[in-house]
Coordinates of C-alpha atoms in Angstrom, one line a residue:
M1 CA 29.5 -9.2 -4.8
G2 CA 25.8 -9.4 -5.5
W3 CA 25.3 -12.1 -3.0
V4 CA 27.4 -10.1 -0.4
R5 CA 25.2 -7.0 -0.9
A6 CA 22.0 -9.2 -0.7
V7 CA 23.2 -10.6 2.7
L8 CA 24.4 -7.3 4.1
R9 CA 21.1 -5.7 3.3
G10 CA 18.7 -8.6 3.7
V11 CA 19.9 -9.8 7.2
P12 CA 19.4 -6.5 9.0
L13 CA 16.1 -6.0 7.1
G14 CA 14.8 -9.4 8.1
L15 CA 15.9 -8.9 11.7
V16 CA 14.2 -5.5 12.1
T17 CA 11.1 -6.6 10.2
F18 CA 10.4 -9.8 12.1
G19 CA 11.7 -8.5 15.4
C20 CA 9.3 -5.6 15.2
L21 CA 6.6 -8.0 14.1
G22 CA 7.0 -9.8 17.4
L23 CA 6.9 -6.6 19.3
L24 CA 3.8 -5.5 17.3
L25 CA 2.0 -8.7 18.2
L26 CA 2.8 -8.3 21.9
V27 CA 1.6 -4.7 21.9
R28 CA -1.5 -5.7 20.0
L29 CA -2.4 -8.2 22.8
I30 CA -2.9 -5.1 25.0
E31 CA -4.1 -2.7 22.4
R32 CA -6.9 -4.8 21.0
P33 CA -9.0 -5.4 24.1
I34 CA -8.7 -1.8 25.2
F35 CA -9.1 0.1 21.9
G36 CA -10.8 -2.4 19.6
W37 CA -10.6 -1.2 16.0
H38 CA -8.4 1.8 17.0
R39 CA -4.7 1.2 17.0
P40 CA -2.9 4.1 18.8
V41 CA 0.5 2.4 19.0
T42 CA 1.1 -0.4 16.5
P43 CA 0.9 1.6 13.3
Y44 CA 4.0 3.5 14.3
I45 CA 5.9 0.2 14.7
T46 CA 4.9 -0.6 11.1
Q47 CA 6.0 2.8 10.0
F48 CA 9.4 2.5 11.6
V49 CA 10.0 -0.8 9.9
C50 CA 9.1 0.6 6.5
R51 CA 11.3 3.6 6.9
M52 CA 14.2 1.4 8.0
A53 CA 13.7 -0.8 4.9
F54 CA 14.8 2.1 2.7
V55 CA 17.8 2.8 4.9
F56 CA 18.9 -0.8 4.5
L57 CA 18.2 -0.9 0.8
G58 CA 20.0 2.4 0.2
M59 CA 17.0 3.8 -1.7
Q60 CA 15.9 7.4 -1.5
H61 CA 12.3 7.9 -0.5
R62 CA 10.9 11.3 -1.6
V63 CA 7.5 12.8 -0.9
T64 CA 5.6 15.6 -2.8
G65 CA 2.3 17.0 -1.7
V66 CA 0.4 17.0 1.6
R67 CA -0.9 14.0 3.3
M68 CA -4.6 14.0 4.0
K69 CA -5.9 14.8 7.5
H70 CA -9.6 14.0 6.7
R71 CA -11.1 10.7 7.5
G72 CA -11.2 8.6 4.4
A73 CA -9.4 6.2 2.1
V74 CA -6.3 6.3 -0.1
V75 CA -6.0 5.0 -3.7
A76 CA -2.7 4.4 -5.5
N77 CA -1.2 2.8 -8.6
H78 CA 0.4 -0.6 -7.9
S79 CA 3.9 -1.6 -9.2
S80 CA 5.5 -3.9 -6.7
W81 CA 5.6 -5.6 -3.3
L82 CA 7.8 -2.6 -2.4
D83 CA 4.6 -0.5 -2.4
I84 CA 3.9 -2.0 1.0
F85 CA 7.0 -0.3 2.4
T86 CA 6.7 2.8 0.2
L87 CA 3.2 3.7 1.3
N88 CA 3.5 2.8 4.9
A89 CA 6.7 4.7 5.5
R90 CA 5.0 8.1 5.5
K91 CA 1.4 7.5 6.5
N92 CA -0.5 5.2 8.8
I93 CA -2.6 3.2 6.4
Y94 CA -4.3 -0.2 6.2
F95 CA -4.1 -2.1 2.9
V96 CA -7.1 -3.8 1.2
S97 CA -5.8 -6.9 -0.5
K98 CA -7.1 -10.1 -2.2
A99 CA -7.6 -13.0 0.2
E100 CA -4.8 -15.0 -1.5
V101 CA -2.1 -12.7 0.0
A102 CA -2.9 -13.9 3.5
K103 CA -1.5 -17.3 2.6
W104 CA 1.8 -16.0 1.1
P105 CA 4.8 -16.9 3.3
G106 CA 6.3 -13.9 5.0
I107 CA 4.2 -11.2 3.4
G108 CA 1.0 -12.9 4.5
W109 CA 2.1 -12.9 8.1
L110 CA 3.1 -9.2 7.9
A111 CA -0.2 -8.3 6.2
R112 CA -2.4 -9.9 8.8
A113 CA -0.4 -8.5 11.7
T114 CA -0.6 -4.9 10.4
G115 CA -4.4 -4.9 9.9
T116 CA -4.7 -5.6 6.2
V117 CA -8.3 -6.1 5.1
F118 CA -8.6 -9.2 2.9
I119 CA -11.4 -9.5 0.4
N120 CA -12.7 -12.5 -1.7
R121 CA -13.9 -12.0 -5.2
D122 CA -17.2 -13.6 -4.3
R123 CA -20.5 -11.7 -4.7
R124 CA -22.0 -13.7 -1.9
E125 CA -19.6 -11.9 0.5
A126 CA -20.0 -8.4 -1.0
A127 CA -22.4 -7.2 1.7
A128 CA -20.2 -8.4 4.6
Q129 CA -17.2 -6.9 3.0
K130 CA -18.9 -3.6 2.5
K131 CA -19.9 -3.6 6.2
L132 CA -16.3 -4.3 7.2
F133 CA -15.1 -1.3 5.1
E134 CA -17.7 0.9 6.8
D135 CA -16.6 -0.2 10.3
R136 CA -12.9 0.4 9.6
L137 CA -13.4 3.7 7.8
T138 CA -15.8 5.0 10.5
A139 CA -13.2 4.0 13.1
G140 CA -10.8 6.4 11.4
H141 CA -8.7 3.8 9.6
K142 CA -7.3 5.0 6.2
L143 CA -7.8 2.1 4.0
L144 CA -5.6 1.9 0.9
F145 CA -6.9 0.4 -2.3
F146 CA -5.1 -0.5 -5.6
P147 CA -7.9 0.2 -8.1
E148 CA -5.9 -1.2 -11.0
G149 CA -6.6 -4.7 -9.6
T150 CA -3.0 -5.9 -10.4
S151 CA 0.6 -4.7 -10.3
T152 CA 2.4 -3.3 -13.3
D153 CA 5.9 -2.7 -14.6
G154 CA 5.9 0.7 -12.8
Q155 CA 5.9 2.7 -16.1
R156 CA 2.1 3.1 -16.6
V157 CA -1.2 3.4 -14.9
L158 CA -3.9 1.0 -15.8
P159 CA -7.6 2.0 -15.9
F160 CA -9.1 2.1 -12.4
K161 CA -11.8 -0.4 -11.6
S162 CA -14.7 1.2 -9.8
T163 CA -16.1 -1.8 -7.9
L164 CA -14.5 -1.1 -4.5
F165 CA -15.4 2.6 -4.7
A166 CA -19.1 1.6 -4.2
A167 CA -18.4 1.2 -0.4
F168 CA -17.6 4.9 -0.1
F169 CA -21.1 5.9 -1.2
S170 CA -23.0 4.2 1.6
D171 CA -25.2 6.4 3.7
A172 CA -22.9 6.0 6.7
L173 CA -19.8 7.3 4.9
R174 CA -20.6 9.5 1.9
D175 CA -21.1 12.8 3.7
F176 CA -17.8 12.8 5.6
L177 CA -15.5 10.6 3.6
Y178 CA -12.6 11.8 1.4
V179 CA -10.4 9.8 -1.0
Q180 CA -6.8 10.9 -1.6
P181 CA -5.1 9.7 -4.9
V182 CA -1.4 8.9 -4.6
T183 CA 1.1 8.3 -7.3
V184 CA 4.0 5.9 -6.7
I185 CA 6.9 6.4 -9.0
Y186 CA 10.0 4.2 -9.0
H187 CA 13.3 5.4 -10.4
A188 CA 15.6 2.5 -11.4
P189 CA 19.2 2.4 -10.4
I190 CA 21.5 4.1 -13.0
G191 CA 22.2 1.7 -15.8
E192 CA 19.3 -0.6 -15.1
D193 CA 16.0 -1.1 -17.0
A194 CA 13.4 1.5 -16.1
R195 CA 11.2 -1.4 -15.0
F196 CA 13.7 -2.6 -12.5
Y197 CA 11.4 -2.3 -9.4
G198 CA 8.3 -3.4 -11.2
W199 CA 6.9 -6.8 -10.1
W200 CA 4.1 -8.1 -12.3
G201 CA 2.7 -11.1 -14.2
D202 CA 4.2 -14.4 -13.1
M203 CA 7.4 -13.0 -11.6
D204 CA 8.7 -14.9 -8.6
F205 CA 8.8 -13.0 -5.4
G206 CA 12.0 -14.5 -4.1
T207 CA 13.9 -13.8 -7.3
H208 CA 12.7 -10.2 -7.4
L209 CA 13.6 -9.7 -3.7
L210 CA 17.1 -11.0 -4.2
K211 CA 17.6 -8.8 -7.3
T212 CA 16.5 -5.7 -5.3
L213 CA 18.8 -6.6 -2.4
A214 CA 21.8 -7.3 -4.7
A215 CA 21.5 -4.2 -6.9
R216 CA 25.0 -2.6 -7.3
R217 CA 23.5 0.9 -7.5
N218 CA 20.4 2.0 -5.7
G219 CA 17.4 3.8 -7.2
A220 CA 14.7 5.9 -5.6
V221 CA 10.9 6.0 -5.0
E222 CA 8.7 9.1 -5.1
L223 CA 5.3 9.5 -3.6
V224 CA 3.0 12.2 -5.0
Y225 CA 0.1 13.1 -2.7
H226 CA -2.8 14.7 -4.7
T227 CA -5.6 16.9 -3.5
P228 CA -8.2 14.8 -1.5
L229 CA -11.5 14.3 -3.2
K230 CA -14.8 14.5 -1.2
V231 CA -17.0 11.6 -2.0
S232 CA -20.2 13.6 -1.8
A233 CA -19.0 15.8 -4.6
F234 CA -19.4 12.9 -7.1
D235 CA -22.6 11.4 -8.5
S236 CA -21.3 7.8 -8.8
R237 CA -18.5 5.4 -8.0
K238 CA -17.4 5.5 -11.7
A239 CA -17.0 9.3 -11.7
L240 CA -15.0 9.1 -8.5
A241 CA -12.8 6.3 -9.8
L242 CA -12.1 8.2 -13.0
A243 CA -11.2 11.4 -11.1
C244 CA -8.8 9.4 -9.0
E245 CA -7.3 7.7 -12.0
E246 CA -6.7 11.0 -13.8
A247 CA -5.0 12.4 -10.7
V248 CA -2.7 9.5 -10.3
R249 CA -2.0 9.4 -14.0
S250 CA -1.1 13.1 -14.1
A251 CA 2.3 12.3 -12.5
F252 CA 3.1 9.9 -15.3
P253 CA 3.4 12.3 -18.3
D254 CA 4.5 9.5 -20.6
A255 CA 2.2 6.8 -19.3
A256 CA 0.2 4.6 -21.7

């Protein structure tokens, strides 16, 4: 029955995901030369796909708090590949991801098409990447960072690395930019390990995807939007990173 559930959920999910990807690419051919960095239409196609993903998976998607209206960035804890669907389902955002993701089958194509910003861990490219962040944030894009630097089992929040927060303190951004911390909490299906939706370490993507699709019972995910923090209210990137970490961690009362 697990294989039956995987097929019944996976086939429509794949059809909607890659069908809408084709539509998005077609729309982008018109959208890009007219609007440049601005994307007035395609983010809503992405949002539709992500919302439908939870319908096909049979997972509840709950939201607490108010989504930020200010221009700025979003930071969240990172538990799984599911975060892509979870965070896009309720807010038009653009992920910041390591460059390796662009080469992943399936996910890499989706990431590139939806405007993900890819970064290399190379100091020689730091200035160019900072300029790219500034251009995207100034254009009104809400970039989403995972400051932990890796995914976890979904039951804890790791210390936030402050490196990427440095881009927020540039002269071009600091005075108007806000950062909204968001906590992502996965609730495992009844009877399953609490870490069921977590994807970390050397876990294989295909195996984890099939396990999620084949689950007999369905769990839920909850997004907690915290109060946005104005960058200019902080003296340094480390102070801002710590404040964001504390906000995200506050929704995990038993987190390590």
